[in-house]
Amino acid sequence: MVAIMESRHPSLVGAGVNSDRIHDEGTEDSDGDASVLHWPQPCPDKSAQNLDLIIKMDPEMDSQLKIGFIGAGNMAFGIAKGILSGNVLPVNVKVSAPSSKNLGRFQELGISVTHSNVEVVCGSDVVFVAVKPHLVPLVLNEISQHVTDRHIIVSVAAGVTLSTVEELLPENSVAIRLMPNLPCLVQEGALLFARGSYAKQEDGALLRSLLHRCGLVEEGPEAWIDIHTGLSGSGVAFVYLFAEALAEGAVKMGMPSALAHSIASQTVLGAGRLLRDSGKHPAQLRSEVCTPGGTTIYGLHTLEQGGVRAATMSAVESATERARELGRKSAGAGSRK
Ligand SMILES: NC(=O)C1=CN([C@@H]2O[C@H](COP(=O)(O)OP(=O)(O)OC[C@H]3O[C@@H](n4cnc5c(N)ncnc54)[C@H](O)[C@@H]3O)[C@@H](O)[C@H]2O)C=CC1
Ligand SMILES: O=C(O)[C@@H]1CCC=N1
């Protein structure tokens, strides 16, 4: 992989893509064609980058904002899709990854792509760091000298704390920690962010404005971000497991699989929308489904005997703890003091 990249595009090496970075390709493979990529550009003079305080304070001006993504994985794609359904123009978005495999789908949205993380930073006002948590220190070290007061750096990495991010960026950098989830792809995400020490309220407002088409966007204290990771970042996978099990129950009882899965997904969607739109407590809605002596209470009894409630609570707890553990690991990896 490294050899292919180096021989085809020697200028990428040392300009943002190097052998250290390529060791984790995420969901990408090594066969991508990099010939369509934008080449790394020199970083403009930092003094010339001081132009967008006004933009940061005016959410109506999203269309002028330059947005960058470092990492071209599932989460970056989900956020990018959500952002583009708002006021941001595809020509103002750029994404970087070491190889090309996942970049094609961004290009299909009109987004420009590169192998250079530095190029993304130099051309963006808001930069989403969307690589795996263990790579965040590596990436921040790489881009740090190009981060100016122009930038808002938004990390979406599970567990990685604001103090780790801030420690790896220049003093006074504006950092925000965001935990999104995959349904951003269909503008039904649940996103929680916490502002770093130098991120002002208007920076949060700007992020909110950018992300508002991704779904529900809330701000909270950083201590809630790991919990939100268990509840919602990972929680969507718990719901998928439940949907799968619902369908498999129906298959066991004799329904064709495709129909069972289609009905299971509509059941999850309908239950979710009613829960959200009615504002009712789930226990209230549950009781509205239960006829005394009817089918639902029999099924619920079986679920309770199986410990589904305790297992689900434990799943949120385990995922939260794991996020905290990832945070401790990245703090150790990123420590430069
Ligand atoms: N997938 C999900 O549902 C959610 C993921 N997250 C967080 O989002 C982050 C990304 O996760 P996914 O998108 O699922 O991962 P992914 O594996 O799909 O994508 C990671 C991307 O980073 C790229 N990459 C690897 N090294 C790089 C480097 N040195 N420079 C630039 N790009 C590099 C990979 O090529 C890949 O495109 C993680 O930190 C995760 O904790 C947060 C919430 C939900
Ligand atoms: O599993 C993970 O680590 C990421 C964070 C939340 C969802 N996916």
mmCIF file with all atom_site columns, C-alpha atoms in Angstrom, residues 1 16 49 72 80 136 205 238-239 308 329:
data_model
loop_
_atom_site.group_PDB
_atom_site.id
_atom_site.type_symbol
_atom_site.label_atom_id
_atom_site.label_alt_id
_atom_site.label_comp_id
_atom_site.label_asym_id
_atom_site.label_entity_id
_atom_site.label_seq_id
_atom_site.pdbx_PDB_ins_code
_atom_site.Cartn_x
_atom_site.Cartn_y
_atom_site.Cartn_z
_atom_site.occupancy
_atom_site.B_iso_or_equiv
_atom_site.pdbx_formal_charge
_atom_site.auth_seq_id
_atom_site.auth_comp_id
_atom_site.auth_asym_id
_atom_site.auth_atom_id
_atom_site.pdbx_PDB_model_num
ATOM 1  C CA . MET A 1 1   ? 0.000   0.000  0.000  1.00 0.00 ? 1   MET A CA 1
ATOM 2  C CA . GLY A 1 16  ? 0.103   14.741 4.958  1.00 0.00 ? 16  GLY A CA 1
ATOM 3  C CA . GLN A 1 49  ? -6.658  33.398 7.868  1.00 0.00 ? 49  GLN A CA 1
ATOM 4  C CA . ALA A 1 72  ? -13.579 9.369  5.143  1.00 0.00 ? 72  ALA A CA 1
ATOM 5  C CA . ALA A 1 80  ? -21.346 15.273 5.511  1.00 0.00 ? 80  ALA A CA 1
ATOM 6  C CA . VAL A 1 136 ? -6.516  11.142 16.934 1.00 0.00 ? 136 VAL A CA 1
ATOM 7  C CA . ALA A 1 205 ? -24.260 27.952 17.910 1.00 0.00 ? 205 ALA A CA 1
ATOM 8  C CA . PHE A 1 238 ? -28.422 -2.229 20.101 1.00 0.00 ? 238 PHE A CA 1
ATOM 9  C CA . VAL A 1 239 ? -31.646 -1.255 18.361 1.00 0.00 ? 239 VAL A CA 1
ATOM 10 C CA . VAL A 1 308 ? -33.792 -7.727 28.332 1.00 0.00 ? 308 VAL A CA 1
ATOM 11 C CA . LYS A 1 329 ? -5.704  5.281  26.316 1.00 0.00 ? 329 LYS A CA 1
#
